[in-house]
Coordinates of C-alpha atoms and ligand atoms in Angstrom, one line a residue:
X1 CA 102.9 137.0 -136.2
X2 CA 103.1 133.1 -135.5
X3 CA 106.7 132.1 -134.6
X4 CA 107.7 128.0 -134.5
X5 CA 110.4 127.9 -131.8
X6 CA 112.9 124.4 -131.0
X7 CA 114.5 123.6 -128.1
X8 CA 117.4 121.3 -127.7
X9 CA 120.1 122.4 -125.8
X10 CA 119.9 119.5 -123.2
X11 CA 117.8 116.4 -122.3
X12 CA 114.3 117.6 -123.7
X13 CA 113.4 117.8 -127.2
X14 CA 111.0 120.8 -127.3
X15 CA 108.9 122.9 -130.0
X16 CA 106.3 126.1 -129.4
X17 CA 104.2 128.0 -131.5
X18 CA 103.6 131.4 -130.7
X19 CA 101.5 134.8 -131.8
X20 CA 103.4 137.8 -131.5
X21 CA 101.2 140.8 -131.2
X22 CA 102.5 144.4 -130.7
X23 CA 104.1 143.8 -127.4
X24 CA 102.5 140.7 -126.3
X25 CA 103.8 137.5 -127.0
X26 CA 101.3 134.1 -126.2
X27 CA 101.1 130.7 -126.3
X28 CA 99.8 128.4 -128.9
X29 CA 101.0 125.3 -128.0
X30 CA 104.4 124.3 -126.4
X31 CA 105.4 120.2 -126.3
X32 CA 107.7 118.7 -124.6
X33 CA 109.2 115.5 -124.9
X34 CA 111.7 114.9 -121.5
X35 CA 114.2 112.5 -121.9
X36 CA 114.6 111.9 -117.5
X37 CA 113.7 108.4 -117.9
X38 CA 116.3 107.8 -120.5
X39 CA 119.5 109.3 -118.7
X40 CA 118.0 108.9 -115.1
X41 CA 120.2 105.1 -114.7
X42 CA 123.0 106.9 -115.6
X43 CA 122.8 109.7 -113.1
X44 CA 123.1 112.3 -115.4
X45 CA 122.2 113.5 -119.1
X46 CA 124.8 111.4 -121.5
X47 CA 125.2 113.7 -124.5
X48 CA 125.6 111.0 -127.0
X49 CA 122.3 109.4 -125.8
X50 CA 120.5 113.1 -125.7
X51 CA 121.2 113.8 -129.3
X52 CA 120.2 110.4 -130.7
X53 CA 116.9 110.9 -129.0
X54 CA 116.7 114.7 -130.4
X55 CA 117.6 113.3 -133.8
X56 CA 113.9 110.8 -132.8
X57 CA 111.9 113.3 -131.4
X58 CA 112.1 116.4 -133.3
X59 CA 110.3 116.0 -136.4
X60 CA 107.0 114.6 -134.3
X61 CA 107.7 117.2 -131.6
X62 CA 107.7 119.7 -134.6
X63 CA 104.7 118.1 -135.7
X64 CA 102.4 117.8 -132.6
X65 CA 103.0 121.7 -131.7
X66 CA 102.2 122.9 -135.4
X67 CA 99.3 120.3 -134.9
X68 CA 98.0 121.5 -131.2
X69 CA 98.2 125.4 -132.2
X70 CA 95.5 124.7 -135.0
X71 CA 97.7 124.9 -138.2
X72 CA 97.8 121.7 -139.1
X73 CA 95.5 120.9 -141.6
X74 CA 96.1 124.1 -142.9
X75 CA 98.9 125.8 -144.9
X76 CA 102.1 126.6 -143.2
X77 CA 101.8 130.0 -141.8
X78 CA 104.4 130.1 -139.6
X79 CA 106.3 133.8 -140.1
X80 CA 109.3 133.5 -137.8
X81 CA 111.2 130.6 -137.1
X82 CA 113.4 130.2 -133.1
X83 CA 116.2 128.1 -132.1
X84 CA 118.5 128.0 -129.1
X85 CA 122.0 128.3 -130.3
X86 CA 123.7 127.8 -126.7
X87 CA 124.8 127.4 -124.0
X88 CA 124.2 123.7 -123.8
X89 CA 125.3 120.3 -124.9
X90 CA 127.0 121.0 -128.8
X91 CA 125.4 117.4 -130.3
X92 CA 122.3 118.3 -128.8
X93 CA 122.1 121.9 -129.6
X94 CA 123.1 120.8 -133.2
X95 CA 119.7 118.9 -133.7
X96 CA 117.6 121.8 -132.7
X97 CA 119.5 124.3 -135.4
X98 CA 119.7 122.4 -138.1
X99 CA 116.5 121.4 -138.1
X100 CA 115.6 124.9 -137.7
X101 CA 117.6 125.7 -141.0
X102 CA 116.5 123.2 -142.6
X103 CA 112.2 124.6 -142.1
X104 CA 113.5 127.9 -142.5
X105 CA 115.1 127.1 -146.0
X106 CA 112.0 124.6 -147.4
X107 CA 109.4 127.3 -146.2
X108 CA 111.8 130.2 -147.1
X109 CA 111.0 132.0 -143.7
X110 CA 113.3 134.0 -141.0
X111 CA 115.2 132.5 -138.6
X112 CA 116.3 134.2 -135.1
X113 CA 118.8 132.4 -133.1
X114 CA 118.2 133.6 -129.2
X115 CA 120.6 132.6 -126.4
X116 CA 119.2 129.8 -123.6
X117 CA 119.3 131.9 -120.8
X118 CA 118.0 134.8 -122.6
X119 CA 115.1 132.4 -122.8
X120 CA 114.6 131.2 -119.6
X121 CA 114.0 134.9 -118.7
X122 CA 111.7 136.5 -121.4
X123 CA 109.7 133.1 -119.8
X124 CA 108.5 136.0 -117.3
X125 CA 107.1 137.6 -120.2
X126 CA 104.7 134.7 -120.7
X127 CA 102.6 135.4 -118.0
X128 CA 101.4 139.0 -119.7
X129 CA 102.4 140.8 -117.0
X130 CA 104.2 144.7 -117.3
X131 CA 107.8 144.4 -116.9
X132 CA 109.1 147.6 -116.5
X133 CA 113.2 147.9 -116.7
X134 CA 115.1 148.3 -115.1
X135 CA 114.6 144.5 -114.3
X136 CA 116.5 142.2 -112.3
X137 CA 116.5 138.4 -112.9
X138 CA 117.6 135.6 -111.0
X139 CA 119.2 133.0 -113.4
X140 CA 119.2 129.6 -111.5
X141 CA 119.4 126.3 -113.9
X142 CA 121.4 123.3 -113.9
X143 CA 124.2 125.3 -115.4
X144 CA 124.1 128.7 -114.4
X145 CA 123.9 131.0 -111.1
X146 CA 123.3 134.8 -112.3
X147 CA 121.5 137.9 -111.4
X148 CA 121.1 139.7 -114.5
X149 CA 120.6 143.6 -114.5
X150 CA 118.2 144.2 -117.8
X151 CA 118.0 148.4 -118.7
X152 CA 116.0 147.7 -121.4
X153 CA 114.8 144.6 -123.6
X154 CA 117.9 142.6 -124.6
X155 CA 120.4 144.6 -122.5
X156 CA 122.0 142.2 -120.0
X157 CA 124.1 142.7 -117.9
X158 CA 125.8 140.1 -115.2
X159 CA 126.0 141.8 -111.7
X160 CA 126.5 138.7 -110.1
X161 CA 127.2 134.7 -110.4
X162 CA 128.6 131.8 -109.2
X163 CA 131.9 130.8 -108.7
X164 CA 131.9 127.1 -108.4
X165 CA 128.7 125.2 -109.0
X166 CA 125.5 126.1 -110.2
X167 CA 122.3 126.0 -107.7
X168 CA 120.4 123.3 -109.9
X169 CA 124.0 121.1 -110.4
X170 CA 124.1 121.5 -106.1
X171 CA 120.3 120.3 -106.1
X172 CA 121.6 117.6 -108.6
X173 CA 125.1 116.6 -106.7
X174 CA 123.7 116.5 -103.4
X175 CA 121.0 113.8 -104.7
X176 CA 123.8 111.7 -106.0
X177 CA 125.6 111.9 -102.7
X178 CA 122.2 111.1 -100.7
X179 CA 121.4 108.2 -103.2
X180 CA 118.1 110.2 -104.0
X181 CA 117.9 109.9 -107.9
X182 CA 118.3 112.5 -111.0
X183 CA 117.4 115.1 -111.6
X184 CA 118.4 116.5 -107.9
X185 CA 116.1 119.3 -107.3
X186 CA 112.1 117.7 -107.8
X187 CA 113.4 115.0 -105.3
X188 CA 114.7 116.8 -102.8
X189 CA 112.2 119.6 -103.2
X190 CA 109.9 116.3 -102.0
X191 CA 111.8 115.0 -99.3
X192 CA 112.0 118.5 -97.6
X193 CA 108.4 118.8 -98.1
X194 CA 107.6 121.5 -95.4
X195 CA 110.4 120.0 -92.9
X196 CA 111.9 123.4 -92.5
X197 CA 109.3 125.2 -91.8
X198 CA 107.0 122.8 -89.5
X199 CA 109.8 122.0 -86.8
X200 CA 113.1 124.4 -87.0
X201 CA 114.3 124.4 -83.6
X202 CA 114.4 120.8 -83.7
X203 CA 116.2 120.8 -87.1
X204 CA 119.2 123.5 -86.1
X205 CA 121.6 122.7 -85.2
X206 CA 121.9 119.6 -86.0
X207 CA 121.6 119.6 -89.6
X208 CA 122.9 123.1 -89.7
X209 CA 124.8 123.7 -93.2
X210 CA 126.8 127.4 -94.1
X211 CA 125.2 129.9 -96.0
X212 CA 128.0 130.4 -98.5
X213 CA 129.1 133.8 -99.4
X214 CA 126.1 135.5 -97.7
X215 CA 128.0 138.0 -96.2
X216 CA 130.4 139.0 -98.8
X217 CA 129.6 142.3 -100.5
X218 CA 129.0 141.2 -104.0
X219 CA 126.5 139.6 -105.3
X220 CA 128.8 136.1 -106.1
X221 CA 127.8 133.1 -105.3
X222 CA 129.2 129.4 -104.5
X223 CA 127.5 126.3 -103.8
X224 CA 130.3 123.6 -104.1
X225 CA 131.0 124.5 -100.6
X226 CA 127.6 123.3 -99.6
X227 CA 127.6 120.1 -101.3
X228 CA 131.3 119.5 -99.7
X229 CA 129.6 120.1 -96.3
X230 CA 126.0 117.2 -97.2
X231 CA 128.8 115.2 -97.8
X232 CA 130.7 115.1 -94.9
X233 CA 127.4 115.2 -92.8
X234 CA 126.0 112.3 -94.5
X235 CA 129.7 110.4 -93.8
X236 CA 129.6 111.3 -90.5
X237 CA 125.6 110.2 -89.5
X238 CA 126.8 106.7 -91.4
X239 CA 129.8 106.6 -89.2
X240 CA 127.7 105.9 -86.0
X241 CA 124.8 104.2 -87.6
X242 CA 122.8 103.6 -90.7
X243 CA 121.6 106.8 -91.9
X244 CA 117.7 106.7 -91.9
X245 CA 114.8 108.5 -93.9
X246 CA 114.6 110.8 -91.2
X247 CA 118.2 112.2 -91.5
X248 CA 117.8 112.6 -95.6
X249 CA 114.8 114.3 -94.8
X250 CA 116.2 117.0 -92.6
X251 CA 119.3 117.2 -94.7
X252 CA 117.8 117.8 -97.6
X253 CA 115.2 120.2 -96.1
X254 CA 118.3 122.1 -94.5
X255 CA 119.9 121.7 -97.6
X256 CA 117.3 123.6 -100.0
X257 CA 117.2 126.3 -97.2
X258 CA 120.5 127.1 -97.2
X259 CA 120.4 127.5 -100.6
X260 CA 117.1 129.5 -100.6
X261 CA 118.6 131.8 -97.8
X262 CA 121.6 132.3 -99.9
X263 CA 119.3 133.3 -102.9
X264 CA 117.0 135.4 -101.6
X265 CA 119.2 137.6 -99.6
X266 CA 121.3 138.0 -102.8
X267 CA 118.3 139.0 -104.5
X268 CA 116.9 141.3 -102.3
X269 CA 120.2 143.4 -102.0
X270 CA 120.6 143.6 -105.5
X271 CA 116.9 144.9 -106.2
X272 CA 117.4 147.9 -103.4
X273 CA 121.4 148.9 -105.1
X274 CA 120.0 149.1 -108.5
X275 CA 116.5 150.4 -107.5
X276 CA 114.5 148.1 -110.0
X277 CA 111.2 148.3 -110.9
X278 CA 110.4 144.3 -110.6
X279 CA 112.1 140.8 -109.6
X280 CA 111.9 137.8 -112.4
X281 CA 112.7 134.7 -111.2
X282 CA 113.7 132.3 -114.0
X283 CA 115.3 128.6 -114.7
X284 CA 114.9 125.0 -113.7
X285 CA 115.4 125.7 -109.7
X286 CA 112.8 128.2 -110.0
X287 CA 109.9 125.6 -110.2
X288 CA 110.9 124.9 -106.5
X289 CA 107.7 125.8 -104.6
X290 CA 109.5 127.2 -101.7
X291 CA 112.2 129.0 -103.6
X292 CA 108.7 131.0 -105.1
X293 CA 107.4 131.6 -102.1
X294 CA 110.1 132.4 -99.9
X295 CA 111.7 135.2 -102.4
X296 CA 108.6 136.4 -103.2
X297 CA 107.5 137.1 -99.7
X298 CA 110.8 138.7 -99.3
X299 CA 110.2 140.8 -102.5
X300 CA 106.8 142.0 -100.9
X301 CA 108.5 142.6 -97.4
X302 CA 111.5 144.4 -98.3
X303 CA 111.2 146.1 -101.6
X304 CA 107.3 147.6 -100.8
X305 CA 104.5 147.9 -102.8
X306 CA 105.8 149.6 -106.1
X307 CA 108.4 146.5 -107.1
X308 CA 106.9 143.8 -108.8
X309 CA 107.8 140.1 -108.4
X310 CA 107.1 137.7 -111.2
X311 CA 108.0 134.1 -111.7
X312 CA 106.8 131.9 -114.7
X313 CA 104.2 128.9 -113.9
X314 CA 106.4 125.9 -113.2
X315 CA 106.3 124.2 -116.6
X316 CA 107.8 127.2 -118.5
X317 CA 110.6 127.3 -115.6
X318 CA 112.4 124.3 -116.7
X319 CA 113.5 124.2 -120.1
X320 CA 110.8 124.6 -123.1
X321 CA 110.5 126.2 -126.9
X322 CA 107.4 128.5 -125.7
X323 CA 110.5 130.9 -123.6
X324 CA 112.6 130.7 -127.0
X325 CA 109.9 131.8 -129.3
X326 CA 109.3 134.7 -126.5
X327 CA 113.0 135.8 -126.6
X328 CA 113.1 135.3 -130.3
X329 CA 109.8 137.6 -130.6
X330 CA 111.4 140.7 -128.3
X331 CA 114.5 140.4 -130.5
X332 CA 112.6 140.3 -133.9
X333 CA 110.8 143.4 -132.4
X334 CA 114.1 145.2 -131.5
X335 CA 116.2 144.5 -134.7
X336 CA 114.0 142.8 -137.7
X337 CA 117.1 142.6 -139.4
X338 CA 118.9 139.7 -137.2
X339 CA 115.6 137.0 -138.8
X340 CA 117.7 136.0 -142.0
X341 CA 115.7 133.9 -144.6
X342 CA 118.5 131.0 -145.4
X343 CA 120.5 129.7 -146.8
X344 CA 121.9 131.4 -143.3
X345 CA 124.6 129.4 -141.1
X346 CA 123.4 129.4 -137.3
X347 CA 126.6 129.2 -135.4
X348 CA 126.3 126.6 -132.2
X349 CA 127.5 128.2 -129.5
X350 CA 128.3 125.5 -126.5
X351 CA 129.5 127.9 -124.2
X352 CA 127.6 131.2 -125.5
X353 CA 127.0 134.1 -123.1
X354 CA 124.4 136.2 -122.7
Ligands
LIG401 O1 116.7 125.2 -116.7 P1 116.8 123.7 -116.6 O2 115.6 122.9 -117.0 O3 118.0 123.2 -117.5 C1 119.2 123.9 -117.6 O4 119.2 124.9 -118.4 O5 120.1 123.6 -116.8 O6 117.3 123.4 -115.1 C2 117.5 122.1 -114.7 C3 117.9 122.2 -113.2 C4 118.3 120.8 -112.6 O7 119.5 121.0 -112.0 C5 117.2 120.4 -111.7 O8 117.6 119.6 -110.6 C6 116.7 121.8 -111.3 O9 116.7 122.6 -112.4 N1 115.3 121.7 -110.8 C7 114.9 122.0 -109.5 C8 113.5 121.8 -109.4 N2 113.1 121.4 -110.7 C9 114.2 121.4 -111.5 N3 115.6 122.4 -108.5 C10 115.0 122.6 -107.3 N4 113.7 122.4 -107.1 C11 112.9 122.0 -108.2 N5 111.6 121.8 -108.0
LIG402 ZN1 117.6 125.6 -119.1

């Protein structure tokens, strides 16, 4: 089965076509049209701004995936239409549904509303590997901090999450205070280049931020703590001097390690209580290079052989249709019945859980 999916609960206007086939789920084509450059002077994603540009972009965004996946000089033969319904921005998330409706009702086809998070993790099931359940995922995006306990496909449940800020809105709010640019994590990813790693003893403790909540027994977590502390660092290198390129450079490198650390120690403990089968690692913050490699390493070290770690290639880790149309596929497989031909009212859900 071919499923169209949209994408627009934030800053990037996105559409996918996919094949569905028995339980395999693979990529036609999957645009994406980011709208950084737009909200970047404003150091954040405006939401007014973000759904004017949606209301632009779909329709060619539409266009140029039905286009790239080869249908389109032929006939419509799309058999599943997929839209995020939340969480996200509500004027942005509005542009992706209703167009959805409105292709669903002029080529009377399903529809399947999925759940944005739910999408970021059935990403990992782009990469056609086995994922056995029970699963755990690591949720980290700009809005959310989660480890998800999956039973079975579609069965979430939270185990963990965090209390304050999110890890990508850390990324993001320690770039403001730094003067570094939006979004947060790329650039800082960049200045800490392999810092960390290449001269540590030099690094601690200088720079030397909290790892918060590592020690408490749940698997919670807080970042607004950690920002709080970049902060005062940064005020206090100023205080004495100009802070140079050299101090951001170490900050941010000890920075993203704290975070990492944090992370991956989480992770880990959560894998051996609930004896899963494999680690996914999905959201924006999971295109940080070292964030792959470090929990993965960990994953191999501590969990043995048997436990799988998967993460999906960098582009389908920030947001995208192609993880929509993935979730939408898994759902359509469990209950056929929730794809309603419309007239059919998607409900926008601003705040939905997962
Ligand atoms: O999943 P996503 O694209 O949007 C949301 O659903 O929020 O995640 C965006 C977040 C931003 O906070 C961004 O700074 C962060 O992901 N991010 C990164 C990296 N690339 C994007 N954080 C750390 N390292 C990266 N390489
Ligand atoms: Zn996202």
């Amino acid at each position: 089965m071919k499923i169209l999916a949209i994408e627009t609960s934030c800053d990037e206007t996105s559409a996918a076509v996919l094949e569905g086939k028995s339980d395999n789920v693979r990529i036609l084509s999957n645009i994406i049209s980011s709208q950084i450059n737009i909200h970047k002077k404003y150091g954040g994603v405006v939401p007014e701004i973000a759904a004017r540009n949606h209301i632009l972009n779909i329709i060619p965004v539409v266009d140029e995936a039905l286009r790239k996946s080869n249908y389109g000089n032929k006939k419509i033969s799309v058999d599943l239409i997929a839209v995020t319904r939340g969480p996200g921005l509500m004027s942005s998330l509005l542009i992706g549904v209703q167009t959805a409706e409105m292709l669903a009702y002029a080529w009377k086809k399903p529809l399947i509303a999925v759940n944005h998070i739910e999408g970021h993790i059935y990403a990992n099931w782009l990469n056609s590997i086995n994922v056995k359940f029970p699963a755990l995922a690591l949720v980290v995006s700009g809005g959310h901090t989660q480890l998800v306990l999956m039973r079975d496909h579609l069965k979430y449940k939270i185990i963990g999450q965090t209390r304050d800020d999110a890890a990508g809105e850390a990324f993001d709010k320690v770039a403001k205070i730094l003067n570094l640019g939006y979004p947060g994590g790329p650039i800082i990813a960049k200045m800490a280049g392999k810092r960390i790693l290449a001269c540590a003893d030099r690094v601690a403790p200088k720079y030397k931020l909290p790892r918060p909540m590592i020690d408490s027994k749940d698997f919670d977590f807080s970042f607004s703590g950690l920002k709080t502390a970049v902060l005062y660092m940064a005020r206090e290198k100023e205080k004495y001097r100009q802070i140079e390129k050299d101090d951001i450079k170490n900050i941010c490198a000890e920075f993203q390690q704290a975070v990492i650390d944090v992370l991956v120690y989480k992770t880990i403990a959560a894998a051996k209580k609930y004896k899963v089968k494999i680690v996914l690692l999905a959201g924006g913050v999971a295109a940080n290079q070292e964030l792959r490699r470090q929990l993965e390493e960990a994953a191999r070290n501590e969990l043995g052989d048997e436990i799988i770690f998967n993460v999906p290639e960098q582009i389908l880790c920030t947001d995208n249709a192609a993880m929509v149309g993935a979730a939408a596929y898994y759902r359509y497989l469990a209950k056929p019945n929730s794809a309603k031909i419309p007239p059919v009212k998607i409900k926008v859900d601003p705040n939905l859980e997962i």
